[in-house]
PDB file of C-alpha atoms in Angstrom:
ATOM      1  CA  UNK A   1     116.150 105.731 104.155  1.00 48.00           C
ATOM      2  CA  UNK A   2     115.570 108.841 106.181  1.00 54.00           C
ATOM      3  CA  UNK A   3     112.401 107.457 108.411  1.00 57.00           C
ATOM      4  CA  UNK A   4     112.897 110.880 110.336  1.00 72.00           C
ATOM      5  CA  UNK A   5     111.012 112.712 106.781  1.00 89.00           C
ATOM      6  CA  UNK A   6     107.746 110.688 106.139  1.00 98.00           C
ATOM      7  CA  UNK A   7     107.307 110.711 101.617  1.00 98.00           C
ATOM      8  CA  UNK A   8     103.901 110.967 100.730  1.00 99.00           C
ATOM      9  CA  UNK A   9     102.156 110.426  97.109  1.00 99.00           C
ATOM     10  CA  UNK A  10      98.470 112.292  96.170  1.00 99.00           C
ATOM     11  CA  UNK A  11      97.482 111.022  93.165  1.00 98.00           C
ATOM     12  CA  UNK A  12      95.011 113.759  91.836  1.00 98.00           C
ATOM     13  CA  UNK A  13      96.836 116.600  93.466  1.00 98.00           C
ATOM     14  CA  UNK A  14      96.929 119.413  91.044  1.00 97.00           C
ATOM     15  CA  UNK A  15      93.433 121.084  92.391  1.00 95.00           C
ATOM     16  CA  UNK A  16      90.374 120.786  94.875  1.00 94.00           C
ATOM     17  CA  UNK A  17      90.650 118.410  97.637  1.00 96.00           C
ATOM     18  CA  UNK A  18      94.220 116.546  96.364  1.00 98.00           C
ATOM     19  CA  UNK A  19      95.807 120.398  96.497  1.00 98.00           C
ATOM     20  CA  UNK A  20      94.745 120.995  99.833  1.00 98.00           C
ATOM     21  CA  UNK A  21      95.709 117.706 100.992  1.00 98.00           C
ATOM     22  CA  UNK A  22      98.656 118.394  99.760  1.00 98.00           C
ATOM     23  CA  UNK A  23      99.443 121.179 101.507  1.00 98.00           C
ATOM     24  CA  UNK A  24      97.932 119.984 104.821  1.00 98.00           C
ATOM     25  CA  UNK A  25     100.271 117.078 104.615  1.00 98.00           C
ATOM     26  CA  UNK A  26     103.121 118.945 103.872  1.00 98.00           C
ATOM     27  CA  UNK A  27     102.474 121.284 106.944  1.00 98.00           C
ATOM     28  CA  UNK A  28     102.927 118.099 109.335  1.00 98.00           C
ATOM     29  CA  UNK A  29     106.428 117.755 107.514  1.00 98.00           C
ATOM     30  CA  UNK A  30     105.569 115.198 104.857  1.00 98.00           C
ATOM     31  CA  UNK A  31     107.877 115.361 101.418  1.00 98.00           C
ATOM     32  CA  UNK A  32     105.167 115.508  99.239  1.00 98.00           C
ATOM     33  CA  UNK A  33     104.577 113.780  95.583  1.00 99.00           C
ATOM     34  CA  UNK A  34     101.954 115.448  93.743  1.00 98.00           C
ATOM     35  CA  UNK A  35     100.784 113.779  90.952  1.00 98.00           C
ATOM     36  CA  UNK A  36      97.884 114.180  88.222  1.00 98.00           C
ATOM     37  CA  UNK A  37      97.143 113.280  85.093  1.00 98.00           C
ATOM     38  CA  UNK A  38      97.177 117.166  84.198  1.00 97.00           C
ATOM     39  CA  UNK A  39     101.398 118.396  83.955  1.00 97.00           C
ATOM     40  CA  UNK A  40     100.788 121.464  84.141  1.00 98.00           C
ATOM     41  CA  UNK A  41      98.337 121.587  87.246  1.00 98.00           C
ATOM     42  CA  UNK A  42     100.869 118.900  88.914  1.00 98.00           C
ATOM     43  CA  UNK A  43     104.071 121.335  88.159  1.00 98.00           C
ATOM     44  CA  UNK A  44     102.154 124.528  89.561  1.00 98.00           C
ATOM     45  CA  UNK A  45     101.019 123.195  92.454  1.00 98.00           C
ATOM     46  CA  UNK A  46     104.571 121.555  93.665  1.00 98.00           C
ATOM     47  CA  UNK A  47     105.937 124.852  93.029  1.00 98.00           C
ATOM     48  CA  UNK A  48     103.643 126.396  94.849  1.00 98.00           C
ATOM     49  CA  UNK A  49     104.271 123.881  97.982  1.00 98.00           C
ATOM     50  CA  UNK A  50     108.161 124.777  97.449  1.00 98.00           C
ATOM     51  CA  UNK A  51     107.552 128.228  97.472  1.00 98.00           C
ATOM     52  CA  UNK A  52     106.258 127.532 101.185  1.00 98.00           C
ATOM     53  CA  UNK A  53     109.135 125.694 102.224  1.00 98.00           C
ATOM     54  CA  UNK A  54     107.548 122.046 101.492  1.00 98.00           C
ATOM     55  CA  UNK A  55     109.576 119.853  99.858  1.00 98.00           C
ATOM     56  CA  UNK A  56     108.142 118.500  96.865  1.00 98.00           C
ATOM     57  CA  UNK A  57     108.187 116.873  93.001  1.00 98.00           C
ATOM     58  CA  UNK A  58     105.659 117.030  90.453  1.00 98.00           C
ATOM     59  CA  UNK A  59     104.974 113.309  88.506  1.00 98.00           C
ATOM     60  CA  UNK A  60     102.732 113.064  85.671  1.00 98.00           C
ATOM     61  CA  UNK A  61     100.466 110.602  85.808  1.00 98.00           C
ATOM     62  CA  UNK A  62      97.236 108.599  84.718  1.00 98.00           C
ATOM     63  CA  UNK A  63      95.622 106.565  87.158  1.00 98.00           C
ATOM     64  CA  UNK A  64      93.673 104.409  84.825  1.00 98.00           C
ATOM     65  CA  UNK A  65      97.676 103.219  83.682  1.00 98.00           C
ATOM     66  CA  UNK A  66      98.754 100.562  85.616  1.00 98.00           C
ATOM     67  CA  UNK A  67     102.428 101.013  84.671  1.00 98.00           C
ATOM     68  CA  UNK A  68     102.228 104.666  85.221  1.00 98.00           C
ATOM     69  CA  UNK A  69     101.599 104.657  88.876  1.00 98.00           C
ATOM     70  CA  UNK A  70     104.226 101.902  89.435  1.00 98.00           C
ATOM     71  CA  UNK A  71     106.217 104.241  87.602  1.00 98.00           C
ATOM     72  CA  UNK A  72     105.044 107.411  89.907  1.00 98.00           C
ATOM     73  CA  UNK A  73     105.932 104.861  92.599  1.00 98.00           C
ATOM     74  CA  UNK A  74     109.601 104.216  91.443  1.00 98.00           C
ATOM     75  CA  UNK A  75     110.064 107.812  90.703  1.00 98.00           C
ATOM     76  CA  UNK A  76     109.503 108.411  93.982  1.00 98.00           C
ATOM     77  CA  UNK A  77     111.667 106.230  95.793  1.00 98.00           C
ATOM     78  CA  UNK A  78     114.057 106.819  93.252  1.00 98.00           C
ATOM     79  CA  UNK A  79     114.061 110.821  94.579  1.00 98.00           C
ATOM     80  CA  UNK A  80     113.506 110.391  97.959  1.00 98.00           C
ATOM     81  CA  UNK A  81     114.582 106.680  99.170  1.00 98.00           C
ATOM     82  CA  UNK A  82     111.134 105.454 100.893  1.00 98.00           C
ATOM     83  CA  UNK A  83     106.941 105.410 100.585  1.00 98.00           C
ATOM     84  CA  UNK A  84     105.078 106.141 103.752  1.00 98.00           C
ATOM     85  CA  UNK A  85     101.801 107.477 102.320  1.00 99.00           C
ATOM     86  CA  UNK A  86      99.984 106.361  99.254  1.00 99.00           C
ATOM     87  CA  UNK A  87      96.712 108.511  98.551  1.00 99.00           C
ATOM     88  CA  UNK A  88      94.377 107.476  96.293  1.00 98.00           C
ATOM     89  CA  UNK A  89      92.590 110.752  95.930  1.00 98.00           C
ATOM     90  CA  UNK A  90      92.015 110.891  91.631  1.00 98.00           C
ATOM     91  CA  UNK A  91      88.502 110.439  90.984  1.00 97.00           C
ATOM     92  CA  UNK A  92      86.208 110.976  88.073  1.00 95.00           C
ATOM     93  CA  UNK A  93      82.692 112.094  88.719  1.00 92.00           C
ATOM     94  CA  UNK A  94      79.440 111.097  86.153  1.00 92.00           C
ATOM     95  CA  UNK A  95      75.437 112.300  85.936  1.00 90.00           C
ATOM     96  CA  UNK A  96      73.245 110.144  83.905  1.00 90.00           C
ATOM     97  CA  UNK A  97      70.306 108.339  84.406  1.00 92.00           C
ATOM     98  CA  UNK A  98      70.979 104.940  84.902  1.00 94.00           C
ATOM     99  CA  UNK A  99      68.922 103.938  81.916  1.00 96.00           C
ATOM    100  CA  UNK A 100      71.148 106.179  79.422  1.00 94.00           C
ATOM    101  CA  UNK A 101      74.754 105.241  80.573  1.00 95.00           C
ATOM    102  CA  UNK A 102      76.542 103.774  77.869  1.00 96.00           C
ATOM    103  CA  UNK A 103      79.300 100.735  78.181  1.00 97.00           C
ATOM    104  CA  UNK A 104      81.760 103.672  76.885  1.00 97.00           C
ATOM    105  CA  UNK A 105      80.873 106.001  80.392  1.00 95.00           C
ATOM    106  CA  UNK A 106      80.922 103.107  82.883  1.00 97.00           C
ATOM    107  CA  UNK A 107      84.524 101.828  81.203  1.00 98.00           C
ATOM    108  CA  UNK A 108      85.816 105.452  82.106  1.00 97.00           C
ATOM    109  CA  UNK A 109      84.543 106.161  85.011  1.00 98.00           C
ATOM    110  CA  UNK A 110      85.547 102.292  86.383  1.00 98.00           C
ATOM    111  CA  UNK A 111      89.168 102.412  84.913  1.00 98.00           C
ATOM    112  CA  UNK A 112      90.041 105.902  87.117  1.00 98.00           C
ATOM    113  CA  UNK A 113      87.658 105.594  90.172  1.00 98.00           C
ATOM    114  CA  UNK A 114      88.224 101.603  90.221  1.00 98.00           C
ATOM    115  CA  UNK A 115      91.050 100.036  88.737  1.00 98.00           C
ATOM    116  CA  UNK A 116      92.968 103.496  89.590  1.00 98.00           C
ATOM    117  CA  UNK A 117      92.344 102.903  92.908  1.00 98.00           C
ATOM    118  CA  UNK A 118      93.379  99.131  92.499  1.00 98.00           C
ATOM    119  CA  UNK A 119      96.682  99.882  90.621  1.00 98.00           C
ATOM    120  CA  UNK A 120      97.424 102.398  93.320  1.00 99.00           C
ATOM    121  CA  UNK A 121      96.632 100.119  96.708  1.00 99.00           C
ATOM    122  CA  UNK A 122      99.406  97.534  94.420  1.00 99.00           C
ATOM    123  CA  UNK A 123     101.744  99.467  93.923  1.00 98.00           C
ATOM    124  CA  UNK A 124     102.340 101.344  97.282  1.00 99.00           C
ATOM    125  CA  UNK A 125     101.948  98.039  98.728  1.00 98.00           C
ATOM    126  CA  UNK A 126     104.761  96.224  96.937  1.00 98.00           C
ATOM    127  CA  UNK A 127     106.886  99.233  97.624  1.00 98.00           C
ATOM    128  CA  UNK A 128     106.050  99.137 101.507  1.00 98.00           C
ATOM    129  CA  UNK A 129     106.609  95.587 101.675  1.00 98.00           C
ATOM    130  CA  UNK A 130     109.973  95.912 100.269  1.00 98.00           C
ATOM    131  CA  UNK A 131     110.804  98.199 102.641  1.00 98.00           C
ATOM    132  CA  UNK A 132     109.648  96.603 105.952  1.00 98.00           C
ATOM    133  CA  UNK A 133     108.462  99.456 107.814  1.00 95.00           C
ATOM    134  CA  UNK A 134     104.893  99.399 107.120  1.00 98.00           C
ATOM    135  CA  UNK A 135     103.073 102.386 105.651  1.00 98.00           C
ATOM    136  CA  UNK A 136      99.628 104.065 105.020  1.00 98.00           C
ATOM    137  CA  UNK A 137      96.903 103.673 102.038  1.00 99.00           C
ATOM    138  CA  UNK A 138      94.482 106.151 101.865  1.00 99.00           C
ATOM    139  CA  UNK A 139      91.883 105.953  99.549  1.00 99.00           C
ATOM    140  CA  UNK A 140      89.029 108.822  98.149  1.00 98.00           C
ATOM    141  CA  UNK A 141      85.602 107.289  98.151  1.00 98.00           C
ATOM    142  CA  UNK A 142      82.133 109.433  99.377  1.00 97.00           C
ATOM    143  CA  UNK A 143      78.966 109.579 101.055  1.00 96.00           C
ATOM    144  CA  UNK A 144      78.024 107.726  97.948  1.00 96.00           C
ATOM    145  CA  UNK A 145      80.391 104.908  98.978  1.00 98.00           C
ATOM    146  CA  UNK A 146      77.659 104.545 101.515  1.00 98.00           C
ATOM    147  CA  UNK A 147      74.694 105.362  99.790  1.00 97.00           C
ATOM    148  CA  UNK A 148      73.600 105.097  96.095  1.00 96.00           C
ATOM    149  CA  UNK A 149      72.057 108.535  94.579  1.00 92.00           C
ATOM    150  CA  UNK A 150      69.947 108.430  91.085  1.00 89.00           C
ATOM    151  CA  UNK A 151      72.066 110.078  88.412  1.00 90.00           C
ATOM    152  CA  UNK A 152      74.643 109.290  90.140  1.00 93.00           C
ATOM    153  CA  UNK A 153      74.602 105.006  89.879  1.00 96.00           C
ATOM    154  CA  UNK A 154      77.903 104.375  87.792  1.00 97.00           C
ATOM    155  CA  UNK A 155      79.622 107.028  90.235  1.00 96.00           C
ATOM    156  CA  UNK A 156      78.494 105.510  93.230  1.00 97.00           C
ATOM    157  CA  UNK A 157      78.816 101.949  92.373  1.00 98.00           C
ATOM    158  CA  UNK A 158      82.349 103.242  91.787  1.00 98.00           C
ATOM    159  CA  UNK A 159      82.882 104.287  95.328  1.00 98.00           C
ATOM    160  CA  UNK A 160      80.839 100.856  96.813  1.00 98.00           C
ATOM    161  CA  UNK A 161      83.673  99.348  94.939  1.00 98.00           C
ATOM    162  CA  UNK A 162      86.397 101.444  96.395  1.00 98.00           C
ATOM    163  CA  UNK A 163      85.308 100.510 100.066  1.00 98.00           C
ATOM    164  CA  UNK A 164      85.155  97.359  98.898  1.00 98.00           C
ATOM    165  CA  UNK A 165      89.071  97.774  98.204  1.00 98.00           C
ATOM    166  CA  UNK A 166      89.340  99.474 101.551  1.00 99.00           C
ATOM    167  CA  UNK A 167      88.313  96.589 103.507  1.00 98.00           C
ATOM    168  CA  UNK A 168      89.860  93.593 101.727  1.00 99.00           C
ATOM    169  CA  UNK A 169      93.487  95.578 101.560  1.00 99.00           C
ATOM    170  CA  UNK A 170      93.215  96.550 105.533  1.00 99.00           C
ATOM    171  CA  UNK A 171      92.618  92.615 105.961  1.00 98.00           C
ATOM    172  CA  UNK A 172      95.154  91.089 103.214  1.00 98.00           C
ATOM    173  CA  UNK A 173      97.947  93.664 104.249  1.00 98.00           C
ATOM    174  CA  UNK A 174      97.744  93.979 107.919  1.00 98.00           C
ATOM    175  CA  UNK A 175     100.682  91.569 108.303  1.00 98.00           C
ATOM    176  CA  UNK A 176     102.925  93.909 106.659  1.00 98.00           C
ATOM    177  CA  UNK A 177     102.207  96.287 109.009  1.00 98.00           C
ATOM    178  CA  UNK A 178     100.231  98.390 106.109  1.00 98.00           C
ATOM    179  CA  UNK A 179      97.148 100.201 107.249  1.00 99.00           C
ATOM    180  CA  UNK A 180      94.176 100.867 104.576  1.00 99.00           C
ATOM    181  CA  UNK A 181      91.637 103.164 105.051  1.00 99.00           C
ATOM    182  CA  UNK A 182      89.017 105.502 102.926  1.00 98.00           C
ATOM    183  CA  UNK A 183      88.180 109.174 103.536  1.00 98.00           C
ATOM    184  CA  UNK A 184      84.325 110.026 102.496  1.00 98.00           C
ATOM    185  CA  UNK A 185      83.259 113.636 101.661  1.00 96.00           C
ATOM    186  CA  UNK A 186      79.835 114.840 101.102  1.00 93.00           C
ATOM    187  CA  UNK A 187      79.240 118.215  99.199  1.00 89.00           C
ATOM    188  CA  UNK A 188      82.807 119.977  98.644  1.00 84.00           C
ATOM    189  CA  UNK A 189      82.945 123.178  96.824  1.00 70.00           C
ATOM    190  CA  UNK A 190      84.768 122.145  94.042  1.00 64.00           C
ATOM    191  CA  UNK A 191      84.684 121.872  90.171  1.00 66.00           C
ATOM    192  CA  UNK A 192      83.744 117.926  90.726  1.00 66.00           C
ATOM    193  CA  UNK A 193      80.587 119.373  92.436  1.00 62.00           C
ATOM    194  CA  UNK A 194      80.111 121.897  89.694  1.00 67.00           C
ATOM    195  CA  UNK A 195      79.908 119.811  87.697  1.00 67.00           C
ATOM    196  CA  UNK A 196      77.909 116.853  89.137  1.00 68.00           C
ATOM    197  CA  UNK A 197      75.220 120.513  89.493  1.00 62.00           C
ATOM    198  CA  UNK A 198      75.384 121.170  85.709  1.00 68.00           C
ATOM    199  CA  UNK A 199      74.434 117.526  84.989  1.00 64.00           C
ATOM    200  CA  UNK A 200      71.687 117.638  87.505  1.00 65.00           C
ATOM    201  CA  UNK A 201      70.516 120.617  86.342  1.00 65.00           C
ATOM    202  CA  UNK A 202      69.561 119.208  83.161  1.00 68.00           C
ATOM    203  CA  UNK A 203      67.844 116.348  84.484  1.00 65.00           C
ATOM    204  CA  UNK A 204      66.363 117.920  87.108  1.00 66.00           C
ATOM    205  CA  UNK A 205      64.125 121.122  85.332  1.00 66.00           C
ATOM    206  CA  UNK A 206      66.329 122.975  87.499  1.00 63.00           C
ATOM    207  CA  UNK A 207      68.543 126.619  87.094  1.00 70.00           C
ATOM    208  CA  UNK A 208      72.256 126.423  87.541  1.00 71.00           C
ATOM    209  CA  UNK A 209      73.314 126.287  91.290  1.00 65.00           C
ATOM    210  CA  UNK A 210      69.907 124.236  92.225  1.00 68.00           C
ATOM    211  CA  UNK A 211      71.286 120.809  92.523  1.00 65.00           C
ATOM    212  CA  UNK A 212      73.819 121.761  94.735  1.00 64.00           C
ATOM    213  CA  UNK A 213      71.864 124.147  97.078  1.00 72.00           C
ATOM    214  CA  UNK A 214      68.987 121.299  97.208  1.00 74.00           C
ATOM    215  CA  UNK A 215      71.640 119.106  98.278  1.00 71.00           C
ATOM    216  CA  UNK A 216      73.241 121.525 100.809  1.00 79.00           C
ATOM    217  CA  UNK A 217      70.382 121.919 102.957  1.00 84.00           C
ATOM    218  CA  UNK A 218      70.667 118.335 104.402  1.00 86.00           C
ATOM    219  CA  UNK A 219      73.581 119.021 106.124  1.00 94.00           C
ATOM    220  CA  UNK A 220      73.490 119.225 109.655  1.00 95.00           C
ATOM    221  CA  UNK A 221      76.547 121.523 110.405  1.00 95.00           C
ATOM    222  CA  UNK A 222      74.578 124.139 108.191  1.00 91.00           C
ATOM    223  CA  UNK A 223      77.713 124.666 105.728  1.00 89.00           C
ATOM    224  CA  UNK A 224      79.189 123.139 102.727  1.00 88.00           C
ATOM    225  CA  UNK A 225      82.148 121.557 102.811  1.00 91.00           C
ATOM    226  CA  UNK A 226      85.727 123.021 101.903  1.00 93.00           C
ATOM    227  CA  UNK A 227      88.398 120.948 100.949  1.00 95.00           C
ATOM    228  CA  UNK A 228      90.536 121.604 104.115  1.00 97.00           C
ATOM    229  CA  UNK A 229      87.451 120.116 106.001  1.00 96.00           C
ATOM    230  CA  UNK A 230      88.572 116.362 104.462  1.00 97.00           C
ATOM    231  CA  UNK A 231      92.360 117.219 104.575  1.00 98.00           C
ATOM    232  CA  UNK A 232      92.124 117.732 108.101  1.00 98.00           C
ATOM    233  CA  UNK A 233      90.604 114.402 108.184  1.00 98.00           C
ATOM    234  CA  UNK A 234      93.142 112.945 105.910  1.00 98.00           C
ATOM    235  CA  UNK A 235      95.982 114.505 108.014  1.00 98.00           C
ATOM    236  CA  UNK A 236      95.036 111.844 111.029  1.00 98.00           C
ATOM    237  CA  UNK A 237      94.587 108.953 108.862  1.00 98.00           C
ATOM    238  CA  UNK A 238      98.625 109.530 107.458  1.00 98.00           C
ATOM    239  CA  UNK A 239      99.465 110.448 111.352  1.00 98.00           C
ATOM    240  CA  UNK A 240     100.774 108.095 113.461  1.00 98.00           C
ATOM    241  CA  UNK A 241      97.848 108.787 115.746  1.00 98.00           C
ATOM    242  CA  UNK A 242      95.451 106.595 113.336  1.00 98.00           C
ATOM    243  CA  UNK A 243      97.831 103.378 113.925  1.00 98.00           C
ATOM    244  CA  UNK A 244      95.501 101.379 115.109  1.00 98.00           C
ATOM    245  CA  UNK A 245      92.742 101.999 112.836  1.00 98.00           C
ATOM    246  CA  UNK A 246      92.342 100.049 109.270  1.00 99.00           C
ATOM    247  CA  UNK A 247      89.641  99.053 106.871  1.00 98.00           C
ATOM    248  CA  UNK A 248      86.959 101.821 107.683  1.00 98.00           C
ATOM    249  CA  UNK A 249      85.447 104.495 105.369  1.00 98.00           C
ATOM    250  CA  UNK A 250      84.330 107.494 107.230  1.00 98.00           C
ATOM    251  CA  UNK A 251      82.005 109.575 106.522  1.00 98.00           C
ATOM    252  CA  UNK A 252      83.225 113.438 107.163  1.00 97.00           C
ATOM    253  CA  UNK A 253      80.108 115.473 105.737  1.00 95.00           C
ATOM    254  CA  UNK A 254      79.377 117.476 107.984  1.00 96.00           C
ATOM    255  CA  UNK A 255      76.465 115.274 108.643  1.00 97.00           C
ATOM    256  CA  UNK A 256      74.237 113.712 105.668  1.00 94.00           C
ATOM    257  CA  UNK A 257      74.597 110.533 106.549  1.00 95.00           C
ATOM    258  CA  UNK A 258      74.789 108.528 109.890  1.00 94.00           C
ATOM    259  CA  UNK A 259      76.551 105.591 110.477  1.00 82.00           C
TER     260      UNK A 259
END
């Protein structure tokens, strides 16, 4: 194993926040796995990383598949020899009422957001085992990880759940020299947030672009958030800088919530 080039894996890495962690990741010298349950999105955005003198591989995959991310795992080490970084990044979003979601919307939204988070922690943690030199889980959960929002209870309950992963991984794999922690955005510019605005938008007797400007002006930094703003973020937590740190979700909103 070459320990000298650190291999990461972003599940959810063909757009938005994945891409740019992505390419954050592979500016501090990380190989870099993208993976998404979208080919094409996956293949263009590897080639783009290439084109920038990142090396990189495109894996297909769906989250909610337990034996496809142990299979994006094996591909991986089967290309590049080690894991050092897992990220948990894919992540479903969902606006309903909570009186109108159906069993069909909170399977979905549990099997990526939940068990894809679950299947991932496994299977990067097996690897890392197997290898001996510890390693880094990073996991996508939110301001609403901290705090439940109406129309948004099956997504948030989601993201309670995934600090709830967080924690017990950080305290079951801390032998192994395995670090777990969560990265939680707030209002990111990106077609998740367009779309969460559409839904609200509906519900809310409201034009499109209302939700989200409502929901802007409780920021304290006075600007939305871009994606580079959480791979920044993201960028410490794979660092070697962050060793010492496992089992915390952070909020990096630019300052919704406190705490």
């Amino acid at each position: 194993m070459n320990m000298d080039k650190k291999v990461a894996v972003i599940t959810g890495s063909g757009q938005g926040i994945g891409k740019a962690i992505a390419e954050r990741l592979g500016k501090d010298g990380f190989t870099i796995v993208i993976s998404d349950v979208n080919e094409e999105s996956a293949n263009r955005t590897s080639i783009e990383l290439m084109e920038k003198g990142i090396e990189s591989m495109a894996v297909q995959a769906n989250v909610s598949s337990k034996k496809e991310i142990e299979n994006l795992v094996e591909q991986t080490v089967e290309q590049y020899g080690q894991l050092d970084v897992f990220i948990n990044n894919a992540g479903i979003d969902q606006v309903d009422s909570i009186l109108n979601i159906s069993e069909e919307d909170v399977q979905k939204i549990f099997e990526v957001n939940v068990f894809g988070t679950l299947y991932g922690i496994q299977a990067a943690a097996v690897q890392m085992k197997k290898q001996g030199t510890g390693g880094k889980i990073i996991n996508a959960c939110s301001i609403a990880g901290h705090r439940a929002y109406s129309l948004l209870g099956a997504y948030s309950a989601t993201k309670f759940a995934v600090k709830a992963w967080t924690q017990a991984a950080a305290e079951e794999l801390a032998s192994s020299k395995i670090t777990v922690n969560s990265y939680c955005p707030g209002i990111v510019g990106t077609s998740m947030w367009d779309r969460i605005d559409a839904g609200m938008v509906e519900y809310m007797n409201l034009e499109k672009g209302q939700a989200f400007e409502q929901f802007s002006k409780s920021i304290a930094l006075g600007r939305t958030q871009e994606p580079e703003d959480v791979a920044n973020f993201v960028s410490f937590l794979a660092s070697k800088d962050s060793d010492y740190m496992t089992g915390q979700s952070v909020l990096i909103d630019g300052g919704i919530l406190y705490g």
